[in-house]
Coordinates of C-alpha atoms in Angstrom, one line a residue:
M1 CA 39.7 57.0 -23.9
E2 CA 37.4 55.8 -26.6
L3 CA 38.0 52.2 -25.6
L4 CA 37.2 53.0 -22.0
A5 CA 34.0 54.7 -23.0
A6 CA 33.0 51.8 -25.2
L7 CA 33.6 49.3 -22.2
K8 CA 31.5 51.5 -19.9
S9 CA 28.7 51.6 -22.5
L10 CA 28.8 47.8 -22.9
L11 CA 28.7 47.2 -19.1
A12 CA 25.8 49.7 -18.8
S13 CA 23.8 47.8 -21.4
C14 CA 24.6 44.5 -19.8
F15 CA 23.2 45.6 -16.5
H16 CA 20.2 47.3 -18.1
A17 CA 17.0 45.9 -16.4
P18 CA 15.5 44.2 -19.4
S19 CA 18.8 42.6 -20.3
L20 CA 19.2 41.4 -16.7
F21 CA 15.7 39.9 -16.7
L22 CA 16.3 38.2 -20.1
F23 CA 19.6 36.8 -18.8
F24 CA 18.0 35.6 -15.6
V25 CA 15.1 33.9 -17.4
T26 CA 17.5 32.2 -19.8
F27 CA 19.7 31.0 -17.0
I28 CA 16.8 29.6 -15.1
L29 CA 15.4 27.8 -18.1
L30 CA 18.8 26.4 -18.8
V31 CA 19.1 25.1 -15.3
D32 CA 15.6 23.6 -15.6
F33 CA 16.5 21.9 -18.9
M34 CA 19.7 20.4 -17.4
K35 CA 17.7 19.1 -14.4
R36 CA 15.0 17.6 -16.6
R37 CA 17.4 16.0 -19.1
K38 CA 16.7 12.3 -19.6
G39 CA 18.8 9.4 -20.7
G40 CA 18.8 9.9 -24.4
S41 CA 17.0 8.0 -27.1
S42 CA 17.1 4.7 -25.1
Y43 CA 15.2 6.3 -22.2
P44 CA 11.5 5.3 -22.0
P45 CA 9.1 7.5 -24.0
A46 CA 7.2 10.3 -22.2
P47 CA 4.6 12.9 -22.7
P48 CA 5.9 16.5 -23.3
S49 CA 6.7 18.2 -20.0
W50 CA 6.5 21.7 -18.8
P51 CA 9.4 23.7 -17.3
F52 CA 9.8 23.3 -13.6
V53 CA 6.6 21.3 -13.0
G54 CA 7.3 18.5 -15.5
N55 CA 4.0 16.5 -16.0
L56 CA 2.5 17.3 -12.6
L57 CA -0.5 19.1 -14.2
Q58 CA -1.0 16.3 -16.8
V59 CA -1.4 13.4 -14.3
D60 CA -4.4 12.9 -12.1
F61 CA -3.0 12.1 -8.7
R62 CA -6.6 11.4 -7.5
N63 CA -6.6 8.5 -10.0
L64 CA -3.1 7.6 -10.8
P65 CA -4.0 4.1 -12.1
G66 CA -6.4 5.7 -14.6
S67 CA -3.8 8.2 -15.8
F68 CA -1.2 5.4 -16.2
D69 CA -3.6 3.3 -18.1
K70 CA -4.1 6.1 -20.7
L71 CA -0.3 6.7 -20.9
N72 CA 0.3 3.0 -21.2
K73 CA -2.0 2.8 -24.3
K74 CA -0.2 5.8 -25.8
F75 CA 3.5 5.1 -25.0
G76 CA 3.7 1.4 -24.4
N77 CA 4.5 -0.9 -21.4
V78 CA 7.5 1.1 -20.2
F79 CA 7.0 4.9 -20.2
S80 CA 8.2 7.8 -18.1
F81 CA 7.0 11.1 -16.8
Q82 CA 8.4 13.9 -14.6
M83 CA 7.4 15.3 -11.2
G84 CA 9.2 18.6 -11.3
W85 CA 12.8 17.6 -11.8
I86 CA 12.2 14.0 -10.7
N87 CA 12.2 11.3 -13.4
I88 CA 9.7 8.5 -12.9
V89 CA 9.4 5.3 -15.0
V90 CA 6.2 3.3 -15.0
V91 CA 6.4 -0.4 -15.8
N92 CA 3.2 -2.1 -17.1
G93 CA 2.1 -5.6 -18.0
Y94 CA 3.2 -9.0 -16.6
D95 CA 6.4 -9.4 -18.7
A96 CA 7.8 -5.9 -17.9
V97 CA 6.8 -5.9 -14.2
K98 CA 8.3 -9.4 -13.7
E99 CA 11.6 -8.2 -15.3
A100 CA 11.6 -5.1 -13.1
L101 CA 10.7 -6.7 -9.8
V102 CA 12.0 -10.2 -10.1
T103 CA 14.7 -10.5 -12.8
K104 CA 16.2 -7.1 -12.0
S105 CA 15.1 -7.2 -8.3
E106 CA 18.5 -6.1 -7.0
D107 CA 18.6 -3.2 -9.5
T108 CA 15.2 -1.8 -8.5
A109 CA 15.2 -2.6 -4.7
D110 CA 15.7 1.0 -3.5
R111 CA 13.1 3.4 -2.3
P112 CA 12.9 7.1 -3.2
P113 CA 13.8 9.6 -0.4
M114 CA 11.0 10.9 1.8
P115 CA 12.0 14.5 2.7
L116 CA 8.6 15.2 4.3
L117 CA 9.4 12.7 7.1
E118 CA 11.6 15.3 8.7
N119 CA 8.5 17.5 9.1
L120 CA 7.0 14.7 11.2
G121 CA 10.1 14.7 13.5
F122 CA 11.9 11.6 12.2
R123 CA 15.6 11.0 11.6
K124 CA 16.5 10.8 7.9
D125 CA 17.8 7.3 8.3
C126 CA 14.7 6.1 10.2
E127 CA 12.0 5.2 7.7
G128 CA 10.6 1.9 9.1
V129 CA 10.7 -1.3 7.2
L130 CA 8.5 -0.5 4.2
M131 CA 10.0 2.8 2.9
A132 CA 13.6 2.4 4.2
R133 CA 16.3 2.9 1.6
Y134 CA 17.9 -0.3 0.2
G135 CA 21.0 -1.2 2.1
R136 CA 22.4 -2.7 5.3
G137 CA 19.9 -0.8 7.5
W138 CA 16.9 -2.0 5.7
K139 CA 18.1 -5.6 5.6
D140 CA 18.7 -5.5 9.3
I141 CA 15.3 -4.1 10.2
R142 CA 13.5 -6.4 7.8
R143 CA 15.3 -9.5 9.0
F144 CA 14.6 -8.5 12.6
T145 CA 10.9 -7.8 11.8
I146 CA 10.4 -11.2 10.1
S147 CA 12.2 -13.1 12.8
T148 CA 10.2 -11.4 15.5
L149 CA 6.8 -11.9 13.8
R150 CA 7.7 -15.6 13.6
N151 CA 8.6 -15.7 17.3
F152 CA 5.1 -14.3 18.0
G153 CA 3.3 -17.0 15.9
L154 CA 3.6 -16.2 12.2
G155 CA 3.4 -19.5 10.4
K156 CA 2.4 -21.3 13.6
K157 CA -0.8 -23.0 14.8
S158 CA -1.1 -20.5 17.7
L159 CA -1.6 -17.6 15.3
E160 CA -4.0 -19.5 13.2
E161 CA -6.1 -20.1 16.4
R162 CA -5.9 -16.4 17.2
V163 CA -7.2 -15.5 13.7
S164 CA -10.0 -18.1 14.0
Q165 CA -11.1 -16.7 17.3
E166 CA -11.2 -13.1 15.9
A167 CA -13.2 -14.4 12.9
T168 CA -15.7 -15.8 15.5
C169 CA -15.9 -12.5 17.2
L170 CA -16.6 -10.8 13.9
C171 CA -19.4 -13.2 13.2
A172 CA -20.9 -12.4 16.6
A173 CA -20.7 -8.7 15.8
F174 CA -22.5 -9.4 12.4
E175 CA -25.1 -11.4 14.2
T176 CA -26.1 -8.5 16.5
Q177 CA -27.3 -6.6 13.4
D178 CA -30.3 -9.0 13.3
G179 CA -30.4 -9.2 9.6
C180 CA -30.8 -5.5 9.2
P181 CA -28.8 -3.4 6.7
F182 CA -25.4 -2.3 7.9
D183 CA -22.0 -1.1 6.7
P184 CA -19.4 -3.8 7.5
H185 CA -16.4 -1.4 6.9
F186 CA -15.2 -0.7 10.4
L187 CA -16.2 -4.0 12.0
I188 CA -14.0 -5.7 9.4
N189 CA -11.2 -3.2 9.9
N190 CA -11.3 -3.7 13.7
A191 CA -11.3 -7.5 13.4
V192 CA -8.4 -7.7 11.0
S193 CA -6.5 -5.0 12.9
N194 CA -6.8 -7.0 16.1
V195 CA -4.7 -9.8 14.7
I196 CA -1.7 -7.5 14.0
C197 CA -2.4 -5.5 17.2
S198 CA -2.1 -8.7 19.3
I199 CA 1.3 -9.3 17.8
V200 CA 2.6 -5.7 17.8
F201 CA 0.9 -4.2 20.9
G202 CA 0.0 -7.4 22.8
V203 CA -3.6 -6.4 23.0
R204 CA -6.9 -6.6 21.0
F205 CA -9.5 -3.9 20.9
E206 CA -13.3 -4.3 21.4
Y207 CA -15.4 -3.3 18.4
D208 CA -17.0 -0.5 20.5
D209 CA -13.7 0.9 21.7
E210 CA -14.2 4.6 20.8
K211 CA -10.5 5.5 20.8
F212 CA -9.6 2.6 18.6
Q213 CA -12.5 3.3 16.2
R214 CA -11.2 6.9 16.0
M215 CA -7.8 5.5 15.1
L216 CA -9.3 3.4 12.2
H217 CA -11.2 6.4 10.9
V218 CA -8.0 8.5 11.0
L219 CA -6.2 5.8 9.1
D220 CA -8.7 6.0 6.3
E221 CA -8.4 9.8 6.3
S222 CA -4.6 9.6 6.1
L223 CA -4.7 7.5 3.0
E224 CA -7.1 9.9 1.4
T225 CA -5.2 13.1 2.3
G226 CA -2.0 11.6 1.1
Q227 CA -3.3 11.5 -2.5
G228 CA -3.9 14.4 -4.9
L229 CA -1.7 17.1 -6.3
L230 CA -1.1 19.1 -3.1
P231 CA 1.0 16.5 -1.3
Q232 CA 3.1 16.0 -4.4
V233 CA 3.8 19.7 -4.8
M234 CA 4.7 20.0 -1.1
S235 CA 7.1 17.1 -1.5
L236 CA 8.8 18.9 -4.4
F237 CA 8.8 22.3 -2.6
P238 CA 9.2 21.6 1.1
V239 CA 9.2 25.4 1.8
L240 CA 5.4 25.2 1.5
L241 CA 5.4 23.2 4.8
R242 CA 6.1 26.6 6.5
I243 CA 2.5 27.6 5.6
P244 CA 0.6 26.4 8.7
F245 CA -2.8 25.7 7.2
L246 CA -1.2 23.6 4.3
E247 CA 0.9 21.6 6.7
R248 CA -2.2 20.9 8.9
K249 CA -4.3 19.9 5.9
V250 CA -1.8 17.3 4.7
F251 CA -0.2 16.0 7.9
R252 CA -2.9 16.2 10.6
P253 CA -4.0 12.5 10.2
Q254 CA -0.4 11.3 10.1
R255 CA 0.5 13.2 13.3
E256 CA -2.6 11.8 15.1
I257 CA -1.6 8.2 14.0
F258 CA 2.0 8.6 15.2
G259 CA 0.7 10.2 18.4
F260 CA -1.3 7.0 19.0
F261 CA 1.8 4.8 18.6
R262 CA 3.9 7.1 20.8
E263 CA 1.4 6.7 23.6
I264 CA 1.4 2.9 23.3
I265 CA 5.2 2.8 23.2
K266 CA 5.5 5.1 26.2
E267 CA 3.2 2.7 28.2
H268 CA 5.4 -0.2 27.1
Q269 CA 8.6 1.7 28.2
E270 CA 7.1 2.4 31.6
T271 CA 6.3 -1.3 32.2
F272 CA 9.2 -2.8 30.2
D273 CA 10.9 -5.9 31.7
P274 CA 13.8 -7.2 29.5
A275 CA 13.2 -10.7 30.9
T276 CA 9.6 -10.8 29.6
T277 CA 9.1 -10.0 26.0
R278 CA 5.3 -9.5 25.6
D279 CA 5.1 -8.4 21.9
F280 CA 6.9 -6.8 19.0
I281 CA 7.4 -3.5 20.7
D282 CA 9.1 -5.2 23.7
A283 CA 11.3 -7.2 21.3
L284 CA 12.5 -4.0 19.6
L285 CA 13.0 -2.3 23.0
V286 CA 15.3 -5.2 23.9
E287 CA 17.2 -4.8 20.6
M288 CA 17.5 -1.0 21.2
E289 CA 19.1 -1.8 24.5
K290 CA 21.6 -4.3 23.0
T291 CA 22.7 -1.9 20.2
K292 CA 22.5 1.5 22.0
D293 CA 26.2 2.0 21.7
S294 CA 26.4 1.3 18.0
P295 CA 27.5 4.4 16.0
S296 CA 25.0 3.6 13.1
N297 CA 22.2 2.3 15.3
I298 CA 19.0 1.8 13.3
F299 CA 17.2 0.2 16.3
C300 CA 16.1 3.5 17.8
L301 CA 12.9 5.1 19.0
D302 CA 12.1 6.7 15.7
N303 CA 12.4 3.4 13.9
L304 CA 10.3 1.7 16.6
I305 CA 7.5 4.2 16.0
F306 CA 7.8 4.0 12.2
T307 CA 8.0 0.2 12.0
T308 CA 5.1 -0.2 14.4
S309 CA 3.1 2.2 12.1
D310 CA 4.2 0.1 9.0
L311 CA 3.0 -3.1 10.6
F312 CA -0.3 -1.7 11.8
V313 CA -1.2 0.0 8.5
A314 CA -0.1 -2.8 6.3
G315 CA -1.7 -5.4 8.6
T316 CA -5.0 -3.6 8.7
E317 CA -5.7 -1.8 5.5
T318 CA -5.0 -4.3 2.7
T319 CA -6.6 -7.4 4.2
S320 CA -9.7 -5.6 5.5
T321 CA -10.2 -3.9 2.1
T322 CA -9.9 -7.3 0.4
L323 CA -12.6 -8.8 2.7
R324 CA -14.8 -5.8 2.0
W325 CA -14.4 -6.5 -1.8
G326 CA -15.2 -10.1 -1.0
L327 CA -18.5 -9.3 0.6
L328 CA -19.4 -7.0 -2.2
Y329 CA -18.7 -9.5 -4.9
M330 CA -20.6 -12.2 -3.1
I331 CA -23.8 -10.1 -2.7
L332 CA -23.5 -9.1 -6.4
Y333 CA -22.9 -12.7 -7.6
Q334 CA -25.3 -14.8 -5.6
D335 CA -24.6 -17.9 -7.8
I336 CA -21.0 -17.9 -6.8
Q337 CA -21.9 -17.4 -3.1
S338 CA -24.2 -20.4 -3.3
E339 CA -21.3 -22.5 -4.7
V340 CA -19.0 -21.3 -1.8
H341 CA -21.8 -22.3 0.7
K342 CA -22.1 -25.7 -0.9
E343 CA -18.4 -26.5 -0.9
I344 CA -17.9 -25.3 2.7
D345 CA -21.0 -27.4 3.9
T346 CA -19.6 -30.5 2.1
V347 CA -16.0 -30.2 3.3
I348 CA -16.3 -28.6 6.7
G349 CA -20.0 -28.7 7.7
R350 CA -21.4 -26.5 10.5
G351 CA -20.0 -28.4 13.5
R352 CA -16.4 -27.1 13.5
K353 CA -14.4 -24.0 12.6
P354 CA -12.5 -23.9 9.3
T355 CA -8.7 -24.4 9.6
M356 CA -5.9 -23.9 7.1
E357 CA -5.8 -27.6 6.5
D358 CA -9.2 -27.3 4.8
Q359 CA -7.7 -25.0 2.1
I360 CA -6.5 -27.8 -0.1
N361 CA -10.0 -29.4 -0.1
L362 CA -11.8 -26.1 -0.9
P363 CA -10.5 -25.4 -4.5
F364 CA -13.5 -23.3 -5.5
T365 CA -13.6 -21.2 -2.4
N366 CA -9.8 -20.7 -2.7
A367 CA -10.2 -19.7 -6.3
V368 CA -12.9 -17.2 -5.3
I369 CA -10.6 -15.6 -2.6
H370 CA -7.8 -15.3 -5.2
E371 CA -10.2 -13.8 -7.7
I372 CA -11.3 -11.2 -5.1
Q373 CA -7.7 -10.2 -4.7
R374 CA -7.1 -10.1 -8.5
C375 CA -10.3 -8.2 -9.4
G376 CA -10.3 -6.0 -6.3
D377 CA -6.7 -5.0 -7.2
I378 CA -6.1 -3.6 -3.7
I379 CA -2.6 -2.0 -4.1
P380 CA -2.7 -0.9 -7.8
L381 CA 0.7 0.7 -7.9
S382 CA 2.5 -1.1 -5.1
L383 CA 5.0 1.1 -3.2
P384 CA 7.4 3.2 -5.3
H385 CA 10.8 1.7 -6.1
M386 CA 14.0 3.4 -7.2
T387 CA 17.0 2.1 -9.1
C388 CA 20.1 1.6 -7.0
R389 CA 22.3 1.2 -10.1
D390 CA 22.0 1.7 -13.9
T391 CA 19.8 -1.0 -15.4
E392 CA 17.7 -1.9 -18.5
I393 CA 14.0 -2.9 -18.5
Q394 CA 12.5 -4.2 -21.8
G395 CA 15.5 -2.7 -23.6
F396 CA 15.1 0.8 -22.1
F397 CA 18.0 2.3 -20.2
I398 CA 17.2 3.5 -16.7
A399 CA 19.9 5.3 -14.7
K400 CA 20.6 5.0 -11.1
G401 CA 18.3 7.0 -8.9
V402 CA 15.2 7.0 -11.1
G403 CA 11.8 6.3 -9.4
I404 CA 9.9 3.2 -10.6
F405 CA 6.2 2.5 -10.4
A406 CA 5.2 -1.1 -10.9
N407 CA 1.7 -1.0 -12.2
L408 CA 0.2 -4.1 -10.6
T409 CA -3.2 -3.3 -12.0
S410 CA -1.8 -3.9 -15.5
V411 CA -0.5 -7.3 -14.3
L412 CA -3.7 -8.4 -12.5
K413 CA -5.8 -7.4 -15.5
D414 CA -3.3 -8.1 -18.3
E415 CA -5.4 -8.9 -21.4
T416 CA -2.6 -11.2 -22.7
V417 CA -2.7 -13.4 -19.5
W418 CA -6.3 -13.5 -18.2
E419 CA -9.3 -14.9 -20.0
R420 CA -11.7 -12.4 -18.7
P421 CA -9.5 -9.7 -17.1
H422 CA -12.2 -7.2 -16.4
Q423 CA -14.8 -9.6 -15.0
F424 CA -15.2 -11.4 -11.7
Y425 CA -14.4 -14.9 -12.9
P426 CA -13.1 -17.5 -10.3
E427 CA -12.4 -20.0 -13.1
H428 CA -9.2 -18.0 -13.6
F429 CA -7.8 -20.1 -10.8
L430 CA -9.3 -23.5 -11.7
D431 CA -8.1 -26.1 -14.2
A432 CA -10.3 -28.3 -16.4
D433 CA -10.8 -30.7 -13.5
N434 CA -11.8 -27.8 -11.1
N435 CA -8.5 -28.1 -9.2
F436 CA -7.0 -24.9 -7.8
V437 CA -4.2 -23.4 -9.9
K438 CA -2.1 -20.4 -8.9
R439 CA -1.2 -18.2 -11.9
D440 CA 2.2 -16.6 -12.3
A441 CA 0.7 -13.2 -13.0
F442 CA -1.1 -13.2 -9.6
M443 CA 1.0 -10.4 -7.9
P444 CA -1.3 -8.7 -5.4
F445 CA 1.6 -8.7 -2.8
S446 CA 4.1 -7.3 -5.4
A447 CA 7.2 -9.4 -6.0
G448 CA 11.0 -9.6 -5.7
R449 CA 13.1 -8.2 -2.8
R450 CA 10.4 -5.8 -1.7
V451 CA 7.6 -8.4 -1.7
C452 CA 5.1 -7.9 1.2
L453 CA 6.6 -9.3 4.3
G454 CA 3.2 -10.1 5.7
E455 CA 2.0 -12.1 2.7
N456 CA 1.7 -15.4 4.6
L457 CA -0.3 -13.7 7.4
A458 CA -2.6 -12.0 4.9
R459 CA -3.3 -15.3 3.1
M460 CA -4.2 -17.0 6.4
E461 CA -6.5 -14.2 7.5
L462 CA -8.3 -14.0 4.1
F463 CA -9.0 -17.7 4.1
L464 CA -10.1 -18.1 7.7
F465 CA -12.1 -14.9 7.9
F466 CA -13.8 -15.6 4.5
T467 CA -14.7 -19.2 5.2
T468 CA -15.8 -18.5 8.7
L469 CA -18.2 -15.7 7.6
F470 CA -19.7 -17.8 4.8
Q471 CA -20.0 -20.9 7.0
C472 CA -22.3 -18.8 9.2
F473 CA -24.1 -16.3 7.0
T474 CA -25.8 -15.7 3.7
F475 CA -25.1 -12.1 2.5
T476 CA -27.6 -10.1 0.4
I477 CA -28.2 -6.6 -0.9
P478 CA -30.7 -4.9 1.4
R479 CA -34.2 -4.6 0.0
N480 CA -35.1 -1.4 -1.7
Q481 CA -31.4 -0.6 -2.2
A482 CA -29.8 -0.2 -5.6
R483 CA -27.2 -2.7 -6.8
P484 CA -23.8 -1.4 -5.6
G485 CA -21.3 -0.4 -8.2
E486 CA -18.0 -2.3 -8.8
D487 CA -15.9 0.8 -9.7
P488 CA -13.1 1.3 -7.1
V489 CA -12.3 4.4 -5.0
Y490 CA -8.6 5.3 -5.3
S491 CA -6.8 6.5 -2.2
F492 CA -3.4 4.7 -2.5
T493 CA -5.5 1.5 -2.2
H494 CA -8.5 0.5 -4.4
S495 CA -11.4 0.3 -2.0
P496 CA -15.1 -0.4 -2.7
Q497 CA -17.7 2.4 -2.9
F498 CA -20.0 2.6 0.2
Y499 CA -22.4 -0.2 0.4
Q500 CA -24.6 -2.0 3.0
I501 CA -25.3 -5.7 3.4
C502 CA -27.8 -7.9 5.2
A503 CA -26.2 -10.9 7.1
E504 CA -28.7 -13.7 7.6
L505 CA -27.7 -16.7 9.8
R506 CA -27.7 -19.9 7.8

């Protein structure tokens, strides 16, 4: 009887409210500790993290490159941090980034999962071509995309002529400003976007098309709303998506963008003729028909929408932002603009349009374009990678499934590589005889297996748009306006602050 009484007393004390609370807290903290365990002493160093949230509150998601620069200085070129229970490794500097993306390209070729896509109505295995998980599906969709882009002119004279014509249209739009101050932002966006739109949609849009201008503004808005702490928290705790005003705040621009693509694709489906492939959308509709009975079919409507979005966003945002940086640097550095004018006048003159064949004979202009990309630093962190197997980077062990950020800013402005990393200095790409020299640490398009698939198109657009604009105009800071700043605005891309220009016909 005494033993029974003792057992009852013990059970009662165990289920006493304070004891239960203490047990619950201890259990939760233990689970959190197990979830946030790292890879031991060989794992990259990290700042101290908090239970459950990790380092979320210690990283400025409105300025990730700035936060990573501070952590780089404190913890070295390979460091880690935690987003909740998710381990992230950040790789900095030319040597470490080259090892991660090129030498170990197979190990780091995966992408982290995107649970929020389901909230937008997409299948888990349909993530387009940019964010698709590494494997057979991604290889198939990437191979198809590259092949189709080539079929529609990528790398051919026909596409070069299309870009040249669009550059002429942009010059005409600039000329209508009559030398008055104006913001070139959305004129440039429209012109650059028309190139990829002609391939993907089979059409170009006039610069006064209100619907398309709305689309370009929403694209800017989507990049901005995708940054900050709130989207990261919602990604970690998807239950928050059930709160209507939070869901609308984060996803309204993305829903509008995908609605735009769905409308265009629906128009294509209604007029689709398998015997006549008009553009990329038609080509993927043909592939969907061919593979419709495949049990693991990645060529489906969801992937058509997502891949179309990938091509549109990637083909618009990065090149147009680079050109905006180019105009900014040229109005700030008039001596360099004068040298560009002089070289273009000597090699091309005013009587014909620039062509890609002129590139080899314009070493200074080519160096200026490369320096714009280096100094503008358009995609500072590239797209996130994830290890698909255990690997080592700079001697640090990184397990399978760990997220990787390749800090491209730290490469493009690596103080051990560039003579004047924080200045606009075209001589970075010229040798002692003023011949153009490409540098190994020039990685604006990333590198390795996930290198930008539109790199060749972007290079063509940058050269033809830039040389055509400076063949026609002299660009200056408007009178009575302060000198624009060079500090970037971060919203996934590094874009210039608002500025205006005057475009005077030469």
